[in-house]
C-alpha positions as CSV (number, residue, x, y, z in Angstrom):
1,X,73.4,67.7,61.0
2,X,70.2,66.1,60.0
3,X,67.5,64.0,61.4
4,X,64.5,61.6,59.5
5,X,62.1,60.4,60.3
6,X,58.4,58.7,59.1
7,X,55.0,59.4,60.5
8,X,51.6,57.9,58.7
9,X,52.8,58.7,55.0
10,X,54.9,61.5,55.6
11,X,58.7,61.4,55.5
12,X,60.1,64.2,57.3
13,X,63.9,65.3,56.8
14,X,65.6,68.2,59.0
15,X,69.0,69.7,57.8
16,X,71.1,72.3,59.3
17,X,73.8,73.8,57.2
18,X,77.2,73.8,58.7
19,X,76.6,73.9,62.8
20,X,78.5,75.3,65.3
21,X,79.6,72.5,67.6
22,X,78.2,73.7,70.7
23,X,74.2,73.7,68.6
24,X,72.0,70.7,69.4
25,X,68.5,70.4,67.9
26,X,65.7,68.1,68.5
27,X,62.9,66.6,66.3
28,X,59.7,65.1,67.1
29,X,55.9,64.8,66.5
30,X,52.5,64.3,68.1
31,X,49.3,64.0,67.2
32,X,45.9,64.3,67.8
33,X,42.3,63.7,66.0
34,X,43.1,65.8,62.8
35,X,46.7,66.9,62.8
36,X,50.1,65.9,62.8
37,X,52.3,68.3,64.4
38,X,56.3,68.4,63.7
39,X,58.2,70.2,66.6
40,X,61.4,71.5,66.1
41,X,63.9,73.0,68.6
42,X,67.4,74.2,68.0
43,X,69.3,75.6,70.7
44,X,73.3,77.1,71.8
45,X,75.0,77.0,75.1
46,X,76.1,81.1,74.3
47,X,74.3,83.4,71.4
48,X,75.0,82.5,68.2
49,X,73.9,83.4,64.4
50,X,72.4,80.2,64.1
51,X,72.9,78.5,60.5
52,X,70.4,77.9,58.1
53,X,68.2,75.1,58.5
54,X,65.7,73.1,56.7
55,X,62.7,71.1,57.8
56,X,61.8,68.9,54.8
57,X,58.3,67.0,54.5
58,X,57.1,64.7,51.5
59,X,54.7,62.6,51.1
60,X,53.0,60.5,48.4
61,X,50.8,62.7,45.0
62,X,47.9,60.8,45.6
63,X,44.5,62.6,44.9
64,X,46.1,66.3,45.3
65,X,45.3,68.5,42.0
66,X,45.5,71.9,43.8
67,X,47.2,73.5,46.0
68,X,46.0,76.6,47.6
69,X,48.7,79.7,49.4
70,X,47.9,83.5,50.4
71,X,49.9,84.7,47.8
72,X,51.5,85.0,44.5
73,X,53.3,81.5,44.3
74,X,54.3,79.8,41.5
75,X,55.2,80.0,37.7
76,X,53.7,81.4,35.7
77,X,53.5,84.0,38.8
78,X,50.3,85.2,38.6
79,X,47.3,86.7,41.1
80,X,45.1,83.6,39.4
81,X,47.3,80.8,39.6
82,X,46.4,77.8,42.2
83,X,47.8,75.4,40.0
84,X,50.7,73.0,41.9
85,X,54.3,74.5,41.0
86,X,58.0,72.7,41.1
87,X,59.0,72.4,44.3
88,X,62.1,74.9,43.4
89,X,59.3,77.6,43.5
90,X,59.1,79.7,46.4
91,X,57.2,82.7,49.0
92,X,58.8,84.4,51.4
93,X,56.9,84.7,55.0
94,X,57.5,87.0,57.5
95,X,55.9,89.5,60.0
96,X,54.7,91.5,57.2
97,X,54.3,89.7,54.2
98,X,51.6,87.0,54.4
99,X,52.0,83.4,56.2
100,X,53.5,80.2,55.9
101,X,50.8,77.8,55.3
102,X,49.0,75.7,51.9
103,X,46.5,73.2,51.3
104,X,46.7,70.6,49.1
105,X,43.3,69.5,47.7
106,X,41.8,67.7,45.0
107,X,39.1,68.8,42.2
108,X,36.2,68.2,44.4
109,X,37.2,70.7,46.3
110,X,38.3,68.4,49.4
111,X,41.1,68.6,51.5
112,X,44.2,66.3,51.4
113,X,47.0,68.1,53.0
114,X,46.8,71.6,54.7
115,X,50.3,73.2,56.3
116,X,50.8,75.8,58.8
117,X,53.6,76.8,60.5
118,X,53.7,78.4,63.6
119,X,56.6,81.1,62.8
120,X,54.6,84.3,61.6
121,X,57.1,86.7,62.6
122,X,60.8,85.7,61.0
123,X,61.7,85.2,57.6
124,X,60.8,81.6,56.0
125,X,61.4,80.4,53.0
126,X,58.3,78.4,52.4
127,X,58.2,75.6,49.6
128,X,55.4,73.6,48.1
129,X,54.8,71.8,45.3
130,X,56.0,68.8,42.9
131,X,58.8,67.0,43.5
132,X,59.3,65.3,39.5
133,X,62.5,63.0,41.2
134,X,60.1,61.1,43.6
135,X,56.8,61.4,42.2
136,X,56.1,63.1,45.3
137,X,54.4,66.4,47.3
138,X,57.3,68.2,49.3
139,X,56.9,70.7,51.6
140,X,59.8,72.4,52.5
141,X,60.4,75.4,55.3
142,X,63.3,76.5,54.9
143,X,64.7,78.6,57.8
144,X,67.4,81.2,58.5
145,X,68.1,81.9,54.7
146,X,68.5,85.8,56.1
147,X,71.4,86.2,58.6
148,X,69.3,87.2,61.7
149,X,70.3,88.5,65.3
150,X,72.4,86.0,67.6
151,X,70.4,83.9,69.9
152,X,70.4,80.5,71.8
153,X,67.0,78.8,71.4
154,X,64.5,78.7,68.3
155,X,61.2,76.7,68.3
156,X,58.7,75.7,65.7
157,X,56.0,73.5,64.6
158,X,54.5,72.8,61.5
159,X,51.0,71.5,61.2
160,X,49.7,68.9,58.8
161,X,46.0,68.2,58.3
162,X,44.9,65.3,56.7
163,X,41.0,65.7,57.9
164,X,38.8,65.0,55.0
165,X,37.2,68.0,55.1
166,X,36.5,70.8,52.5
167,X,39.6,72.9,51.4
168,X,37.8,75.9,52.7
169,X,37.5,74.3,56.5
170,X,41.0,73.1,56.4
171,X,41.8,76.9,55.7
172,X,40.0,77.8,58.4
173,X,41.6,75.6,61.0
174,X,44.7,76.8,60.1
175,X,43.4,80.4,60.9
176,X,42.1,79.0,64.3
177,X,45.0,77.4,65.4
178,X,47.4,81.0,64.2
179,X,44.7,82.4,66.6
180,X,45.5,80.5,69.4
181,X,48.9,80.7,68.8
182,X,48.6,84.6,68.9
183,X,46.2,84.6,71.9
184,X,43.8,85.4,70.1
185,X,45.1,88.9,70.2
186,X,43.5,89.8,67.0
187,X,42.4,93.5,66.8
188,X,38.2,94.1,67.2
189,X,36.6,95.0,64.1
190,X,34.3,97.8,65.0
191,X,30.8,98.2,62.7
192,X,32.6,101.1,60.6
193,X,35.0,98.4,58.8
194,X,31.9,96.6,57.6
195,X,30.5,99.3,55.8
196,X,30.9,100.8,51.9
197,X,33.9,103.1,51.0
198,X,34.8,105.7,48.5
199,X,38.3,106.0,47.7
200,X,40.0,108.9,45.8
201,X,42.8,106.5,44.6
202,X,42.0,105.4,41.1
203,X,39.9,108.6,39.6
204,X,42.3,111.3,41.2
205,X,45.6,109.4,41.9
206,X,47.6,112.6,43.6
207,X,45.5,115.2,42.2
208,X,43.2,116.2,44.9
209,X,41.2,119.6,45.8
210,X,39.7,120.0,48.8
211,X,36.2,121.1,47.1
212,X,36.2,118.5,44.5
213,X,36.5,116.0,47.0
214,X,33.5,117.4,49.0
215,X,31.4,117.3,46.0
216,X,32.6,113.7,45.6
217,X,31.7,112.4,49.6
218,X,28.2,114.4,48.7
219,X,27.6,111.8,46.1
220,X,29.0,109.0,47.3
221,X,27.1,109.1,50.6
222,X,24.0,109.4,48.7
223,X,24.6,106.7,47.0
224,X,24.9,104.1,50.3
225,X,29.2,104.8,50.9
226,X,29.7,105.3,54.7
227,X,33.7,106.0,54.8
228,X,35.8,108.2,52.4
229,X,39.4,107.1,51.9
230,X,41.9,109.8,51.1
231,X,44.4,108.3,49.5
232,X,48.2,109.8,48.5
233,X,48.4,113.3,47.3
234,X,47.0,114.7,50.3
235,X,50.3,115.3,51.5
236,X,52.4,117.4,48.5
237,X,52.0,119.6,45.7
238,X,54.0,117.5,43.5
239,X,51.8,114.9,41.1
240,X,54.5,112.2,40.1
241,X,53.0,109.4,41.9
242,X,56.5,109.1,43.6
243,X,57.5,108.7,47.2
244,X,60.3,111.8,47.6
245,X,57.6,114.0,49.6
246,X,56.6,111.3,51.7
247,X,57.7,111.7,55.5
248,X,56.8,114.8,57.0
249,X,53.3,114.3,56.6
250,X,51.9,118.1,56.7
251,X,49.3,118.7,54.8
252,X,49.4,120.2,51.5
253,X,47.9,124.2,52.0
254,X,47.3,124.1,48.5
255,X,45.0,121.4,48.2
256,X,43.6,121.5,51.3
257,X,43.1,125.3,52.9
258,X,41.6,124.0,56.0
259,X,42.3,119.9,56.7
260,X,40.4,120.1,60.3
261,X,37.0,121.6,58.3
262,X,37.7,119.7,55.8
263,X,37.1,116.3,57.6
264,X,34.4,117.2,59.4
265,X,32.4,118.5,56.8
266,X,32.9,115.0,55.2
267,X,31.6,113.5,58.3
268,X,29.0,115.4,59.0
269,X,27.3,113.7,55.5
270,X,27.5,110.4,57.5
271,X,31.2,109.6,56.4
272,X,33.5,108.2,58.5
273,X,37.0,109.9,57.2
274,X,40.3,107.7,56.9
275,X,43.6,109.1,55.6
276,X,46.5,107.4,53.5
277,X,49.8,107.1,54.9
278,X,53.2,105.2,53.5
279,X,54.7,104.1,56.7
280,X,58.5,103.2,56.0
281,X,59.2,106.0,54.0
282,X,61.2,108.7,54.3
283,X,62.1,110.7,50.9
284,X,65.0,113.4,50.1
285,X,62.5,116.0,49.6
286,X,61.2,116.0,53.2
287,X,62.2,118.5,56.3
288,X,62.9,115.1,58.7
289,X,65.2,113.8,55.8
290,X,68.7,114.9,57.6
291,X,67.4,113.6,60.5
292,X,66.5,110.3,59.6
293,X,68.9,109.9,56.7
294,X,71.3,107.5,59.3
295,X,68.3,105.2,60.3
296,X,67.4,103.6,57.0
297,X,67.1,99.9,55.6
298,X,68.0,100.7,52.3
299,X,67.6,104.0,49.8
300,X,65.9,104.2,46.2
301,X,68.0,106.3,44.0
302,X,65.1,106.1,41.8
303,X,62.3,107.1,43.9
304,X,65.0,109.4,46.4
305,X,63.1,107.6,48.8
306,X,64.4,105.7,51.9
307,X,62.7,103.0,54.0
308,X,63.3,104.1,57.5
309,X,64.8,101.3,59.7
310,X,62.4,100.3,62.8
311,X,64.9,98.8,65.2
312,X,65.9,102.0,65.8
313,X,63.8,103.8,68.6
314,X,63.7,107.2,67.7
315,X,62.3,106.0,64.3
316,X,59.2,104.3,66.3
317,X,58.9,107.4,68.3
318,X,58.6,109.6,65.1
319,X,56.1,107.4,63.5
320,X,54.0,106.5,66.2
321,X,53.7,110.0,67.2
322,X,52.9,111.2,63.6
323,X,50.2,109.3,63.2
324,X,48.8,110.2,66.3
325,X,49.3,114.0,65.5
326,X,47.4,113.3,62.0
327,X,44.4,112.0,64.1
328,X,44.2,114.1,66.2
329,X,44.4,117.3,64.9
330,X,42.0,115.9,62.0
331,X,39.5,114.1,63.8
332,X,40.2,111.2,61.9
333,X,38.6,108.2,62.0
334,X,41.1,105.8,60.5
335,X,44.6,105.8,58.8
336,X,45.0,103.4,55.7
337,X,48.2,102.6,56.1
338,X,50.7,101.4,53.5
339,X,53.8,99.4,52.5
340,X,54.7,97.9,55.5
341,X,55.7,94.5,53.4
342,X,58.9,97.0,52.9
343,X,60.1,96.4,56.2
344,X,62.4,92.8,55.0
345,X,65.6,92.5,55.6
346,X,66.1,90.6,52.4
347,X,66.6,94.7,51.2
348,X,68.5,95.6,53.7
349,X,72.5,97.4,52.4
350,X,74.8,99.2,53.8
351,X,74.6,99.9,57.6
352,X,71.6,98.4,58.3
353,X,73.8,94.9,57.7
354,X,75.9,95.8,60.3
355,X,75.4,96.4,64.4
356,X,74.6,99.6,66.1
357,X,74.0,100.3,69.2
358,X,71.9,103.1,69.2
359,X,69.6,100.3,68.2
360,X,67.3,98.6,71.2
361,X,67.1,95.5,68.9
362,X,68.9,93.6,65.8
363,X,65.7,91.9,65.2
364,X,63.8,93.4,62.1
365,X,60.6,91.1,63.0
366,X,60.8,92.1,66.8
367,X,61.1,95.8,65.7
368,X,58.1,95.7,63.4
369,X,56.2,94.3,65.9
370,X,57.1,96.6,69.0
371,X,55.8,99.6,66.3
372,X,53.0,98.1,64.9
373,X,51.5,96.8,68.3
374,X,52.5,100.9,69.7
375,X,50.6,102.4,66.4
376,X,47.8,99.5,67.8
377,X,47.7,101.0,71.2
378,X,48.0,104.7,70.9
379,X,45.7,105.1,68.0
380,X,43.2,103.7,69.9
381,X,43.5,105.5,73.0
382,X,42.8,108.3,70.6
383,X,39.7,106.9,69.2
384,X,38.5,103.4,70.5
385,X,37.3,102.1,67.4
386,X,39.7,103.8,65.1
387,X,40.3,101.8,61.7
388,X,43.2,100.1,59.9
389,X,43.7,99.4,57.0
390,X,46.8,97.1,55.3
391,X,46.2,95.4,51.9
392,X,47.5,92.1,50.3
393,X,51.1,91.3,50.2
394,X,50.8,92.4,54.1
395,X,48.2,90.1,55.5
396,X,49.9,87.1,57.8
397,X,48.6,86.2,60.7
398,X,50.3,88.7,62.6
399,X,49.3,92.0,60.8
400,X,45.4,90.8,62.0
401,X,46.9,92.3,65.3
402,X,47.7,95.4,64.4
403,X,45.0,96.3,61.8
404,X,41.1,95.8,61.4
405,X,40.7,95.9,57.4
406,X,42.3,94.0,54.7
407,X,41.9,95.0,51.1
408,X,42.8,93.2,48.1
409,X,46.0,93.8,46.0
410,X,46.0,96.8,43.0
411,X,44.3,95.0,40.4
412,X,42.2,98.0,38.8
413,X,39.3,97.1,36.2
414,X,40.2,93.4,37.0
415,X,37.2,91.9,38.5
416,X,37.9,88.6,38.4
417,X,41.2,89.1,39.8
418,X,39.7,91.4,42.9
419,X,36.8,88.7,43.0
420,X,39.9,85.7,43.3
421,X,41.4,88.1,45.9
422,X,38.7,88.8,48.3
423,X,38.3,84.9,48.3
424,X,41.5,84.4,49.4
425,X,41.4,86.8,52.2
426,X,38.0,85.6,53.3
427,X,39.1,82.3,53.5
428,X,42.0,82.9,55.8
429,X,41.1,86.0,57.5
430,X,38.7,85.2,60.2
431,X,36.4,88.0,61.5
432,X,38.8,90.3,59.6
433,X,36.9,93.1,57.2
434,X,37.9,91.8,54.1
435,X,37.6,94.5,51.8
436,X,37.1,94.7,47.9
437,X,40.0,96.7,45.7
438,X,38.8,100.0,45.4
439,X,37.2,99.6,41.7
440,X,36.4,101.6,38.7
441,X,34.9,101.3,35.2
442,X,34.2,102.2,32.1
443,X,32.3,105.6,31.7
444,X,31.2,104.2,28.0
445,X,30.3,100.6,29.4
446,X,27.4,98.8,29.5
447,X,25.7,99.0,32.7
448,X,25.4,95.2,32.7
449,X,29.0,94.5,32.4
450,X,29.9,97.6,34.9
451,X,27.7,95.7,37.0
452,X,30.8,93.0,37.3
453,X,32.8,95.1,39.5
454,X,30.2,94.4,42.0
455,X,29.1,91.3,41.7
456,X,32.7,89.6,41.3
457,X,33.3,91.8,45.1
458,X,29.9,90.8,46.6
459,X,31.4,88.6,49.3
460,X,33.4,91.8,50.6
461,X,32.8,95.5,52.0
462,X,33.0,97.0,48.8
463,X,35.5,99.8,47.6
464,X,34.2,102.1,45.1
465,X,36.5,104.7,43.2
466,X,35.0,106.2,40.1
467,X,34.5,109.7,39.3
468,X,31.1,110.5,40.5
469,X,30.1,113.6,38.9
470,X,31.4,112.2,35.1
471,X,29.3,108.9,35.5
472,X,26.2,108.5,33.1
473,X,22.8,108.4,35.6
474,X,22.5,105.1,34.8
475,X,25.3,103.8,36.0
476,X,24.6,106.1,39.0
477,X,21.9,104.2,39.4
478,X,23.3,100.8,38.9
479,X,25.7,101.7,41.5
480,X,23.1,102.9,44.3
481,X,21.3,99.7,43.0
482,X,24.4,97.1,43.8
483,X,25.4,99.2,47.2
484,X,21.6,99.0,48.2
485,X,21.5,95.4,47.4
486,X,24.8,94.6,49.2
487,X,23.7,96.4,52.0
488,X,20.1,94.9,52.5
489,X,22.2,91.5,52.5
490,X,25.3,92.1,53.9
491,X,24.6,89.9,57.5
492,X,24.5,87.1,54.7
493,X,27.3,88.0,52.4
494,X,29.4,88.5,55.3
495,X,28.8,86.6,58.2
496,X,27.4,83.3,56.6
497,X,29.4,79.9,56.0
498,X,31.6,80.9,53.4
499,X,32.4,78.4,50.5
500,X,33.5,77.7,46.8
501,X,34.0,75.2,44.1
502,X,36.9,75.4,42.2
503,X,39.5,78.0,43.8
504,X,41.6,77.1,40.8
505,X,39.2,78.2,38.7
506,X,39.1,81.8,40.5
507,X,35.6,80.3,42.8
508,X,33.3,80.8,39.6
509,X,30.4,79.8,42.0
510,X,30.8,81.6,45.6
511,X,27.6,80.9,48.1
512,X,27.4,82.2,51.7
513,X,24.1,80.8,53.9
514,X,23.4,81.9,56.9
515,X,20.5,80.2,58.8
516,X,17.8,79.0,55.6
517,X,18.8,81.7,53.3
518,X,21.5,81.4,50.9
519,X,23.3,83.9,48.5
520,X,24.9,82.5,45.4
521,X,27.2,84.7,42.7
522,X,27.9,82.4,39.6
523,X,30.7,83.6,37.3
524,X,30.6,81.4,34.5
525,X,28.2,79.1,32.8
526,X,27.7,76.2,35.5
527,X,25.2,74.5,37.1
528,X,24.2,75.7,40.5
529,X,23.2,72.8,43.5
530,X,20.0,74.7,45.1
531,X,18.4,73.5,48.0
532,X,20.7,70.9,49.3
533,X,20.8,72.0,52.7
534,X,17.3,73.0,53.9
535,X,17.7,76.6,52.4
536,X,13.9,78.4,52.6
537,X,15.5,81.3,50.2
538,X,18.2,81.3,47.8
539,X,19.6,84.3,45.4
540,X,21.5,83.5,42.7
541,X,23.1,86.7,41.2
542,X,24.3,85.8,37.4
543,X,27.9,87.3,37.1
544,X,28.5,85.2,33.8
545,X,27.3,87.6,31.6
546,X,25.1,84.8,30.1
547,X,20.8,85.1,29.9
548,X,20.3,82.1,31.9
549,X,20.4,80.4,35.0
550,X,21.2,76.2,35.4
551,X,19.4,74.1,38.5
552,X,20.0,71.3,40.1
553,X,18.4,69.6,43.0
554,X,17.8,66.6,44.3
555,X,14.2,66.3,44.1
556,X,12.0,69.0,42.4
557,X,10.7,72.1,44.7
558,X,8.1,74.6,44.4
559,X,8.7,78.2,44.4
560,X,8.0,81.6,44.4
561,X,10.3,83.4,41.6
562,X,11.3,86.7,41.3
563,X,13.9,87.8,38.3
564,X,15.6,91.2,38.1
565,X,17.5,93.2,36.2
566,X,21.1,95.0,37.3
567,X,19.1,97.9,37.9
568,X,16.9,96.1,40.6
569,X,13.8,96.2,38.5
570,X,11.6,93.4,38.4
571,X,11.1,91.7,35.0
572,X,9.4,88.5,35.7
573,X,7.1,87.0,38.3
574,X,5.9,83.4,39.1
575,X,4.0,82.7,42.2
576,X,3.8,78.9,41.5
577,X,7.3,77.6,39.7
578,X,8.6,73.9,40.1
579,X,12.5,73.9,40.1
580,X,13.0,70.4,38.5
581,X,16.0,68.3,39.1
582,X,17.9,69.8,36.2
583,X,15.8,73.1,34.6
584,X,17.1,76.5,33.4
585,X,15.7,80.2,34.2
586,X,15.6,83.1,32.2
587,X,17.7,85.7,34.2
588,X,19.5,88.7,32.3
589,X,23.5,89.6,32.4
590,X,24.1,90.8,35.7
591,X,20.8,90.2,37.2
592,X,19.3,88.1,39.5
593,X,16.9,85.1,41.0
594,X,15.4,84.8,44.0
595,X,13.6,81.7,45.0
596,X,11.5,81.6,48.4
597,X,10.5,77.5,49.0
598,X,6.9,77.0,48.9
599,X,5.8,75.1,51.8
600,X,4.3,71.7,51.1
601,X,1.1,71.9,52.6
602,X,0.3,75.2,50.6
């Protein structure tokens, strides 16, 4: 079966692989002001397995030079790339593992073609990229490549924005219109998600002691954190950074004598207290293992870990209801909760391929959603404004239901990559807390180049994870410095218009104005537009480890100029500078400018 079709410069092509004779399917558009929308239904007279199908869209390479996805995409694959791949290059969307949309744009940064598709929840293939044969842009959704449950209707749409508009508004749209598709059904973001964390991850992996980390939250909270993340370890005496003690989720006597104190001695610095917990698995070393041993998507003989199956009842029951216990007897005030991009049926062996009906539903997607949206509800009948946090792979559309934080991907003493990350995640997140990796540095560093891990995550609630009590007191103080600085801006750094230049470029220039101030990080040695939009004060924090700063505007502008160091001291003062057209400050690695428009009249 297939149907084609043209709209404006698009040619659209929809295959279906071997139909059964009794499947019809229908193809059409619409449009409005600034989108053209594709519909697609395919429906059975009875419940069928329906085939795999293919909805095919290319269009001329005119003026494209970018292309910008959520995710790893591409070859070389790589956290940094937003080059344009073959076409044979794929990502795999699904309820838990990011969405199906792209933007096409060119290298000034404006939009050309933007794609979304309204499936967030089932497996699709999605394809974007080059297509060498016809000197063309294809994108291809490709659907059904996973046998799925019987049914007898599907319907889709894919979005295409042509709007001349920044890449970063296109992106948004997108997000809007997965919004309204969901209902907006998004899950509040309470003020605790906006607000500094300490996470025990990368200085103490599974090595924890209830004391140590005390002494740890004593520091931290004096040096601005307002939420401790207890990350894996909590749970078992075993130090192997494996999985085969995850599932019972009882606290480990040894490390902490008395959990319950524990937490609220944390809190009672001014800590909100969230605990780490790896939600599909199940491993051979727990009590629950026999029980759940029968109800698993596939087993690790490496890790002698399973990944529990979710279309199976009792398994929402037990998870649900674990994570509530945790809370409550705790008095936690968030779970960080992990590796739900597990849950894929492109893993699935054994029985989980076949039927059983001590299942309530065949559907993976359906499954994940009935036990996210339950961990959603009953954790906050617990505590109202209870936190959630999932990290990149898992951050489609969908997961912004069931969770209030998204944190970037592992990238430890990568700045550049978490700084590439956060972007990413800002841009398609909506009102999402978009949170930093949690980073660390360098005990011998230079303070100025330590300083990087915060400036390349200024744009995000930052996650901090270094030892505290090793650091050397100045880079205690550089790191009260940066967290007090973030803080006294954070309304601009996070709830300004967000943009970039060059995304393929990892953003080397990131700005963020709200109302006449504006906050500029510059990662490389560029020249900065200032004052191009009625801005009254600009900062521009130097993140390119270079000694100066380069200005541009379009007509010169008197100042007042402040210059500091990344300690927050002031090292030069002018009460009466003229930015020229083109001019250059004096502003040290890591450091920063501010410049407060003089009036005319004065």
């Amino acid at each position: 079966m297939s149907k084609q079709f043209s709209v404006e410069n698009f040619k659209v092509t929809f295959e279906c692989a071997s139909p059964a004779e009794n499947l019809s399917c229908e193809v059409s558009h619409q449009q409005s002001d600034d989108a053209i929308f594709i519909n697609l239904s395919i429906k059975s007279d009875t419940p069928i397995v329906f085939p795999e199908c293919k909805l095919d869209v290319s269009f001329p390479f005119d003026d494209l030079h970018s292309l910008w996805t959520p995710c790893l995409h591409g070859h070389p694959k790589s956290l940094r790339n937003k080059g344009i791949p073959e076409i044979w290059t794929s990502f795999s969307s699904h309820i838990s593992h990011v969405s199906p949309v792209g933007c096409f744009y060119n290298l000034n940064g404006d939009n050309k073609v933007a794609f979304a598709f309204s499936d967030m929840k089932n497996i699709v293939k999605v394809q974007a990229g080059a297509y060498e044969e016809d000197k063309a842009a294809k994108i291809i959704m490709s659907l059904f490549t996973i046998k799925a449950e019987p049914m007898t209707e599907y319907t889709a749409t894919l979005r295409l924005d042509k709007s001349p508009v920044g890449y970063h508004e296109a992106i948004a749209r997108m997000t809007q219109w997965h919004e309204s598709l969901l209902e907006n059904g998004q899950m509040p973001v309470p003020p605790a998600a906006l607000e500094p964390v300490y996470s025990t991850w990368y200085s103490f992996h599974q090595n924890l002691d209830q004391k140590e980390i005390e002494d740890q939250c004593e520091i931290a909270a004096s040096l601005g954190c307002k939420t401790i993340i207890l990350d894996d370890g909590w749970q078992t005496d075993d130090n192997n950074r494996g999985y085969m003690f995850c599932g019972d989720w009882d606290v480990s006597n040894k490390r902490f004598p008395d959990m319950a104190e524990h937490v609220a001695k944390v809190q009672s610095m001014g800590m909100k207290y969230m605990l780490w917990l790896s939600v599909p698995f199940v491993g051979k070393g727990c009590k629950v293992w026999d029980e759940f041993k029968d109800n698993l998507l596939f087993y690790s003989e490496q890790n002698a870990t399973g990944t529990l199956d979710p279309r199976y009842p009792k398994v929402r029951e037990f998870l649900v209801s674990t994570y509530c216990r945790v809370v409550s007897d705790y008095g936690l005030d968030g779970l960080k909760l992990d590796f739900i991009d597990e849950f894929d049926m492109t893993y699935a062996t054994g029985q989980a391929l076949l039927p059983d009906p001590t299942r309530d539903t065949e559907s993976l997607p359906e499954a994940v959603d009935r036990l996210m949206m339950s961990i959603r509800q009953e954790l906050t009948k617990l505590k109202s404004d209870i936190l959630i946090e999932f990290r990149q792979r898992y951050i489609g559309s969908m997961i912004r239901k069931y969770g209030n934080i998204f944190r970037v991907h592992d990238c430890p003493h990568d700045s550049i990559t978490n700084r590439a990350g956060i972007m990413d995640l800002r841009l398609f997140s909506g009102d999402t807390a978009i949170h930093s990796d949690m980073f660390i540095w360098s005990e011998s560093e230079a303070v100025e180049s330590a300083s990087l891990q915060f400036i390349n995550t200024l744009f995000s609630v930052p996650q901090i994870s270094p030892n505290l009590k090793t650091l050397p007191q100045e880079h205690l103080a550089m790191t009260k410095h940066w967290l007090s600085f973030w803080n006294d801006n954070k309304q601009v750094l996070l709830n300004g218009k967000l943009s970039s230049r060059y995304p393929e470029m990892q953003y080397p220039i990131i700005e963020s104005t709200l109302g006449n101030v504006k906050i500029m990080s510059v990662h490389a040695d560029m020249v900065c537009d200032v004052f191009t939009d009625g801005e009254e004060k600009i900062t521009i924090v130097n993140g390119a480890m270079e000694e100066s700063l380069t200005l541009r505007c379009d007509e010169p502008i008197k100042v007042e100029l402040s210059v500091y160091d990344c300690l927050g001291k002031k090292v030069s003062y002018i009460t009466n500078h003229t930015v020229e057209k083109l001019s250059t400050i004096i502003v040290p690695k890591s450091g920063y400018v501010t410049l407060d428009a003089i009036a005319a009249d004065k």
